[in-house]
Amino acid sequence: MRTRLFAVLLVLALPGCGFHLRNALELPPDLGAVKVVSADRYSPLAENLSQSIARAGVAIAPAAATDVAVLDLVAERWGDTPISVDAQGRAQEYSLRYATIFEMRAADGTVMVPRQAIELSRDYISVPTNSIGTEGEREILVKELRREMTSSILRRLDAVTRRQAALALEAPPAGATPATDGVPADADSEPVFVEDVDDQ
């Protein structure tokens, strides 16, 4: 009983400490199957995105499929930039940078998410006399940046979908008549639109 009470109190306290459960990825219900394509046919990022989209309940189309929505990873680029050197002029600290350009198109070719770029970076120490340890640290950062890039792209897709859904709810239904001042408009008269003006 004491353990259960503690668990309940912990859950109630989570919102107060700034913790919020993340919403599931939201994609248009009429999107259909999605194909993730990449300039690199063996791209781990493309594989990560395919798995995440599948977990959101969207079917993943095979590479040869046509007339399906496409998440296009136009380019991926990695780079190591020296940011400090030792007394002998050897680089000992680097900035690992990871940039991706992507866009998403509907099955009819309509651009759903315009082409855009995301760039992430992490710094790491490179000890000239211990290259093995440096390579191990770099590989860990590569995996971390790839996971973060996957999340960043999915957040962009989710944000666009939610914004479009909100705009669709705000739009007046097709065939709706404009608001009038309460007096029925004659057949030959134009409707009178009423505009609400907030008091300053």
PDB file of C-alpha atoms in Angstrom:
ATOM      1  CA  MET A   1       0.000   0.000   0.000  1.00  0.00           C
ATOM      2  CA  ARG A   2       2.811   2.366   0.901  1.00  0.00           C
ATOM      3  CA  THR A   3       4.533   1.661  -2.426  1.00  0.00           C
ATOM      4  CA  ARG A   4       1.350   2.344  -4.385  1.00  0.00           C
ATOM      5  CA  LEU A   5       0.763   5.599  -2.535  1.00  0.00           C
ATOM      6  CA  PHE A   6       4.324   6.714  -3.295  1.00  0.00           C
ATOM      7  CA  ALA A   7       3.857   5.920  -6.990  1.00  0.00           C
ATOM      8  CA  VAL A   8       0.641   7.951  -7.143  1.00  0.00           C
ATOM      9  CA  LEU A   9       2.299  10.930  -5.430  1.00  0.00           C
ATOM     10  CA  LEU A  10       5.226  10.714  -7.826  1.00  0.00           C
ATOM     11  CA  VAL A  11       2.937  10.833 -10.870  1.00  0.00           C
ATOM     12  CA  LEU A  12       1.050  13.810  -9.447  1.00  0.00           C
ATOM     13  CA  ALA A  13       4.304  15.642  -8.801  1.00  0.00           C
ATOM     14  CA  LEU A  14       5.682  15.192 -12.332  1.00  0.00           C
ATOM     15  CA  PRO A  15       3.769  18.100 -13.968  1.00  0.00           C
ATOM     16  CA  GLY A  16       5.054  20.451 -11.280  1.00  0.00           C
ATOM     17  CA  CYS A  17       8.693  19.696 -12.092  1.00  0.00           C
ATOM     18  CA  GLY A  18       8.260  20.487 -15.786  1.00  0.00           C
ATOM     19  CA  PHE A  19       7.943  16.900 -17.012  1.00  0.00           C
ATOM     20  CA  HIS A  20       5.333  16.314 -19.685  1.00  0.00           C
ATOM     21  CA  LEU A  21       4.596  13.178 -21.623  1.00  0.00           C
ATOM     22  CA  ARG A  22       5.312  13.670 -25.305  1.00  0.00           C
ATOM     23  CA  ASN A  23       2.400  13.443 -27.700  1.00  0.00           C
ATOM     24  CA  ALA A  24       2.534  10.654 -30.234  1.00  0.00           C
ATOM     25  CA  LEU A  25       3.574  11.538 -33.761  1.00  0.00           C
ATOM     26  CA  GLU A  26       0.544  12.846 -35.643  1.00  0.00           C
ATOM     27  CA  LEU A  27       0.306  12.431 -39.417  1.00  0.00           C
ATOM     28  CA  PRO A  28      -2.678  13.120 -41.702  1.00  0.00           C
ATOM     29  CA  PRO A  29      -5.165  10.212 -41.519  1.00  0.00           C
ATOM     30  CA  ASP A  30      -5.508  10.200 -45.323  1.00  0.00           C
ATOM     31  CA  LEU A  31      -1.755  10.205 -45.901  1.00  0.00           C
ATOM     32  CA  GLY A  32      -1.579   6.560 -46.922  1.00  0.00           C
ATOM     33  CA  ALA A  33       1.670   4.649 -47.103  1.00  0.00           C
ATOM     34  CA  VAL A  34       4.958   6.528 -46.790  1.00  0.00           C
ATOM     35  CA  LYS A  35       8.265   5.817 -48.484  1.00  0.00           C
ATOM     36  CA  VAL A  36      11.484   7.126 -46.924  1.00  0.00           C
ATOM     37  CA  VAL A  37      14.145   7.698 -49.567  1.00  0.00           C
ATOM     38  CA  SER A  38      17.731   8.826 -49.182  1.00  0.00           C
ATOM     39  CA  ALA A  39      20.702   9.619 -51.380  1.00  0.00           C
ATOM     40  CA  ASP A  40      22.450   6.923 -49.343  1.00  0.00           C
ATOM     41  CA  ARG A  41      20.531   3.702 -49.874  1.00  0.00           C
ATOM     42  CA  TYR A  42      21.990   2.291 -46.642  1.00  0.00           C
ATOM     43  CA  SER A  43      21.300   5.413 -44.558  1.00  0.00           C
ATOM     44  CA  PRO A  44      20.779   4.553 -40.854  1.00  0.00           C
ATOM     45  CA  LEU A  45      18.769   7.783 -40.535  1.00  0.00           C
ATOM     46  CA  ALA A  46      16.305   6.611 -43.194  1.00  0.00           C
ATOM     47  CA  GLU A  47      15.949   3.310 -41.339  1.00  0.00           C
ATOM     48  CA  ASN A  48      15.336   5.103 -38.025  1.00  0.00           C
ATOM     49  CA  LEU A  49      12.693   7.318 -39.603  1.00  0.00           C
ATOM     50  CA  SER A  50      10.939   4.364 -41.240  1.00  0.00           C
ATOM     51  CA  GLN A  51      10.743   2.551 -37.910  1.00  0.00           C
ATOM     52  CA  SER A  52       9.428   5.621 -36.072  1.00  0.00           C
ATOM     53  CA  ILE A  53       6.779   6.339 -38.701  1.00  0.00           C
ATOM     54  CA  ALA A  54       5.693   2.683 -38.621  1.00  0.00           C
ATOM     55  CA  ARG A  55       5.321   2.908 -34.824  1.00  0.00           C
ATOM     56  CA  ALA A  56       2.994   5.887 -35.399  1.00  0.00           C
ATOM     57  CA  GLY A  57       0.673   3.518 -37.266  1.00  0.00           C
ATOM     58  CA  VAL A  58       1.571   4.543 -40.819  1.00  0.00           C
ATOM     59  CA  ALA A  59       2.370   1.869 -43.403  1.00  0.00           C
ATOM     60  CA  ILE A  60       5.872   1.986 -44.860  1.00  0.00           C
ATOM     61  CA  ALA A  61       5.926   1.519 -48.629  1.00  0.00           C
ATOM     62  CA  PRO A  62       8.714  -0.454 -50.331  1.00  0.00           C
ATOM     63  CA  ALA A  63      11.407   1.439 -52.226  1.00  0.00           C
ATOM     64  CA  ALA A  64       9.920   0.524 -55.617  1.00  0.00           C
ATOM     65  CA  ALA A  65       6.424   1.793 -54.731  1.00  0.00           C
ATOM     66  CA  THR A  66       4.939   4.702 -56.657  1.00  0.00           C
ATOM     67  CA  ASP A  67       2.004   7.007 -55.968  1.00  0.00           C
ATOM     68  CA  VAL A  68       2.799   7.086 -52.245  1.00  0.00           C
ATOM     69  CA  ALA A  69       3.849   9.855 -49.896  1.00  0.00           C
ATOM     70  CA  VAL A  70       7.611  10.388 -49.850  1.00  0.00           C
ATOM     71  CA  LEU A  71       9.878  11.592 -47.067  1.00  0.00           C
ATOM     72  CA  ASP A  72      12.947  12.559 -49.081  1.00  0.00           C
ATOM     73  CA  LEU A  73      16.315  12.852 -47.345  1.00  0.00           C
ATOM     74  CA  VAL A  74      17.902  15.003 -50.026  1.00  0.00           C
ATOM     75  CA  ALA A  75      21.330  15.159 -48.379  1.00  0.00           C
ATOM     76  CA  GLU A  76      23.191  14.108 -45.256  1.00  0.00           C
ATOM     77  CA  ARG A  77      26.586  15.508 -44.342  1.00  0.00           C
ATOM     78  CA  TRP A  78      29.029  14.891 -41.508  1.00  0.00           C
ATOM     79  CA  GLY A  79      32.000  17.103 -40.651  1.00  0.00           C
ATOM     80  CA  ASP A  80      34.699  17.468 -37.998  1.00  0.00           C
ATOM     81  CA  THR A  81      35.926  21.007 -37.372  1.00  0.00           C
ATOM     82  CA  PRO A  82      38.991  21.596 -35.118  1.00  0.00           C
ATOM     83  CA  ILE A  83      38.189  24.128 -32.415  1.00  0.00           C
ATOM     84  CA  SER A  84      41.365  23.976 -30.282  1.00  0.00           C
ATOM     85  CA  VAL A  85      44.987  22.851 -30.595  1.00  0.00           C
ATOM     86  CA  ASP A  86      47.717  21.816 -28.140  1.00  0.00           C
ATOM     87  CA  ALA A  87      51.162  23.350 -27.668  1.00  0.00           C
ATOM     88  CA  GLN A  88      52.482  21.410 -30.666  1.00  0.00           C
ATOM     89  CA  GLY A  89      49.740  22.731 -32.908  1.00  0.00           C
ATOM     90  CA  ARG A  90      47.846  19.433 -32.998  1.00  0.00           C
ATOM     91  CA  ALA A  91      44.060  19.521 -32.893  1.00  0.00           C
ATOM     92  CA  GLN A  92      42.793  18.281 -29.543  1.00  0.00           C
ATOM     93  CA  GLU A  93      39.153  19.307 -29.611  1.00  0.00           C
ATOM     94  CA  TYR A  94      36.674  19.013 -32.474  1.00  0.00           C
ATOM     95  CA  SER A  95      33.110  19.994 -33.247  1.00  0.00           C
ATOM     96  CA  LEU A  96      31.222  17.120 -34.872  1.00  0.00           C
ATOM     97  CA  ARG A  97      28.539  18.516 -37.163  1.00  0.00           C
ATOM     98  CA  TYR A  98      25.652  16.677 -38.764  1.00  0.00           C
ATOM     99  CA  ALA A  99      23.412  18.374 -41.344  1.00  0.00           C
ATOM    100  CA  THR A 100      20.401  17.015 -43.209  1.00  0.00           C
ATOM    101  CA  ILE A 101      18.204  18.479 -45.945  1.00  0.00           C
ATOM    102  CA  PHE A 102      14.754  16.928 -46.325  1.00  0.00           C
ATOM    103  CA  GLU A 103      11.245  17.484 -47.614  1.00  0.00           C
ATOM    104  CA  MET A 104       7.985  15.559 -47.648  1.00  0.00           C
ATOM    105  CA  ARG A 105       5.603  15.164 -50.565  1.00  0.00           C
ATOM    106  CA  ALA A 106       2.109  13.681 -50.724  1.00  0.00           C
ATOM    107  CA  ALA A 107       1.259  10.863 -53.091  1.00  0.00           C
ATOM    108  CA  ASP A 108       0.105  13.376 -55.747  1.00  0.00           C
ATOM    109  CA  GLY A 109       3.410  15.257 -55.559  1.00  0.00           C
ATOM    110  CA  THR A 110       2.096  18.125 -53.432  1.00  0.00           C
ATOM    111  CA  VAL A 111       4.748  19.453 -51.074  1.00  0.00           C
ATOM    112  CA  MET A 112       3.576  18.828 -47.510  1.00  0.00           C
ATOM    113  CA  VAL A 113       6.767  19.922 -45.738  1.00  0.00           C
ATOM    114  CA  PRO A 114       8.931  22.323 -47.774  1.00  0.00           C
ATOM    115  CA  ARG A 115      12.605  21.539 -48.254  1.00  0.00           C
ATOM    116  CA  GLN A 116      14.550  22.577 -45.185  1.00  0.00           C
ATOM    117  CA  ALA A 117      17.784  21.892 -43.366  1.00  0.00           C
ATOM    118  CA  ILE A 118      18.579  20.827 -39.823  1.00  0.00           C
ATOM    119  CA  GLU A 119      22.101  21.029 -38.434  1.00  0.00           C
ATOM    120  CA  LEU A 120      23.259  19.558 -35.126  1.00  0.00           C
ATOM    121  CA  SER A 121      26.675  19.596 -33.478  1.00  0.00           C
ATOM    122  CA  ARG A 122      28.551  18.167 -30.518  1.00  0.00           C
ATOM    123  CA  ASP A 123      32.075  18.881 -29.257  1.00  0.00           C
ATOM    124  CA  TYR A 124      34.500  16.154 -28.274  1.00  0.00           C
ATOM    125  CA  ILE A 125      38.075  15.871 -27.065  1.00  0.00           C
ATOM    126  CA  SER A 126      40.659  14.263 -29.330  1.00  0.00           C
ATOM    127  CA  VAL A 127      43.818  13.257 -27.515  1.00  0.00           C
ATOM    128  CA  PRO A 128      46.568  12.955 -30.173  1.00  0.00           C
ATOM    129  CA  THR A 129      48.269  10.150 -28.230  1.00  0.00           C
ATOM    130  CA  ASN A 130      45.066   8.137 -27.741  1.00  0.00           C
ATOM    131  CA  SER A 131      43.301   7.830 -31.090  1.00  0.00           C
ATOM    132  CA  ILE A 132      41.415   4.665 -30.054  1.00  0.00           C
ATOM    133  CA  GLY A 133      39.597   6.439 -27.213  1.00  0.00           C
ATOM    134  CA  THR A 134      38.827   9.373 -29.501  1.00  0.00           C
ATOM    135  CA  GLU A 135      37.257   7.151 -32.136  1.00  0.00           C
ATOM    136  CA  GLY A 136      35.118   5.462 -29.482  1.00  0.00           C
ATOM    137  CA  GLU A 137      33.821   8.797 -28.221  1.00  0.00           C
ATOM    138  CA  ARG A 138      33.138  10.000 -31.749  1.00  0.00           C
ATOM    139  CA  GLU A 139      31.113   6.888 -32.604  1.00  0.00           C
ATOM    140  CA  ILE A 140      28.972   7.408 -29.513  1.00  0.00           C
ATOM    141  CA  LEU A 141      28.314  11.006 -30.585  1.00  0.00           C
ATOM    142  CA  VAL A 142      27.473   9.881 -34.125  1.00  0.00           C
ATOM    143  CA  LYS A 143      24.750   7.585 -32.785  1.00  0.00           C
ATOM    144  CA  GLU A 144      23.485  10.284 -30.438  1.00  0.00           C
ATOM    145  CA  LEU A 145      23.292  12.897 -33.208  1.00  0.00           C
ATOM    146  CA  ARG A 146      21.541  10.442 -35.517  1.00  0.00           C
ATOM    147  CA  ARG A 147      18.875   9.757 -32.860  1.00  0.00           C
ATOM    148  CA  GLU A 148      18.465  13.487 -32.269  1.00  0.00           C
ATOM    149  CA  MET A 149      18.197  14.147 -36.016  1.00  0.00           C
ATOM    150  CA  THR A 150      15.458  11.515 -36.265  1.00  0.00           C
ATOM    151  CA  SER A 151      13.528  13.238 -33.471  1.00  0.00           C
ATOM    152  CA  SER A 152      14.044  16.690 -35.002  1.00  0.00           C
ATOM    153  CA  ILE A 153      12.684  15.631 -38.405  1.00  0.00           C
ATOM    154  CA  LEU A 154       9.691  13.895 -36.817  1.00  0.00           C
ATOM    155  CA  ARG A 155       8.943  17.011 -34.752  1.00  0.00           C
ATOM    156  CA  ARG A 156       8.932  19.099 -37.943  1.00  0.00           C
ATOM    157  CA  LEU A 157       6.527  16.676 -39.625  1.00  0.00           C
ATOM    158  CA  ASP A 158       4.310  16.592 -36.539  1.00  0.00           C
ATOM    159  CA  ALA A 159       4.252  20.396 -36.220  1.00  0.00           C
ATOM    160  CA  VAL A 160       3.212  20.869 -39.858  1.00  0.00           C
ATOM    161  CA  THR A 161       0.477  18.241 -39.555  1.00  0.00           C
ATOM    162  CA  ARG A 162      -0.947  19.755 -36.373  1.00  0.00           C
ATOM    163  CA  ARG A 163      -0.865  23.263 -37.868  1.00  0.00           C
ATOM    164  CA  GLN A 164      -2.706  22.104 -40.985  1.00  0.00           C
ATOM    165  CA  ALA A 165      -5.285  20.297 -38.851  1.00  0.00           C
ATOM    166  CA  ALA A 166      -5.835  23.452 -36.775  1.00  0.00           C
ATOM    167  CA  LEU A 167      -6.301  25.573 -39.914  1.00  0.00           C
ATOM    168  CA  ALA A 168      -8.795  23.055 -41.274  1.00  0.00           C
ATOM    169  CA  LEU A 169     -10.871  23.345 -38.087  1.00  0.00           C
ATOM    170  CA  GLU A 170     -10.851  27.145 -38.290  1.00  0.00           C
ATOM    171  CA  ALA A 171     -11.916  27.249 -41.942  1.00  0.00           C
ATOM    172  CA  PRO A 172     -15.698  27.693 -42.536  1.00  0.00           C
ATOM    173  CA  PRO A 173     -17.439  24.605 -43.943  1.00  0.00           C
ATOM    174  CA  ALA A 174     -18.050  24.507 -47.667  1.00  0.00           C
ATOM    175  CA  GLY A 175     -21.332  26.173 -48.641  1.00  0.00           C
ATOM    176  CA  ALA A 176     -21.635  28.090 -45.361  1.00  0.00           C
ATOM    177  CA  THR A 177     -23.414  31.436 -45.639  1.00  0.00           C
ATOM    178  CA  PRO A 178     -21.655  34.535 -44.294  1.00  0.00           C
ATOM    179  CA  ALA A 179     -22.821  36.058 -41.024  1.00  0.00           C
ATOM    180  CA  THR A 180     -25.372  38.871 -41.304  1.00  0.00           C
ATOM    181  CA  ASP A 181     -26.768  41.488 -38.983  1.00  0.00           C
ATOM    182  CA  GLY A 182     -29.789  39.298 -38.286  1.00  0.00           C
ATOM    183  CA  VAL A 183     -31.934  40.683 -41.120  1.00  0.00           C
ATOM    184  CA  PRO A 184     -32.505  38.191 -43.962  1.00  0.00           C
ATOM    185  CA  ALA A 185     -30.925  39.448 -47.142  1.00  0.00           C
ATOM    186  CA  ASP A 186     -33.211  40.024 -50.124  1.00  0.00           C
ATOM    187  CA  ALA A 187     -32.524  38.063 -53.260  1.00  0.00           C
ATOM    188  CA  ASP A 188     -31.222  41.210 -54.984  1.00  0.00           C
ATOM    189  CA  SER A 189     -29.216  42.550 -52.055  1.00  0.00           C
ATOM    190  CA  GLU A 190     -25.714  41.661 -50.969  1.00  0.00           C
ATOM    191  CA  PRO A 191     -25.191  40.044 -47.553  1.00  0.00           C
ATOM    192  CA  VAL A 192     -24.064  42.302 -44.748  1.00  0.00           C
ATOM    193  CA  PHE A 193     -20.947  41.050 -42.965  1.00  0.00           C
ATOM    194  CA  VAL A 194     -20.599  41.720 -39.262  1.00  0.00           C
ATOM    195  CA  GLU A 195     -17.111  42.339 -37.901  1.00  0.00           C
ATOM    196  CA  ASP A 196     -16.396  42.124 -34.199  1.00  0.00           C
ATOM    197  CA  VAL A 197     -14.142  44.940 -33.042  1.00  0.00           C
ATOM    198  CA  ASP A 198     -12.453  44.696 -29.670  1.00  0.00           C
ATOM    199  CA  ASP A 199     -12.604  47.792 -27.488  1.00  0.00           C
ATOM    200  CA  GLN A 200      -9.209  49.441 -27.125  1.00  0.00           C
TER     201      GLN A 200
END
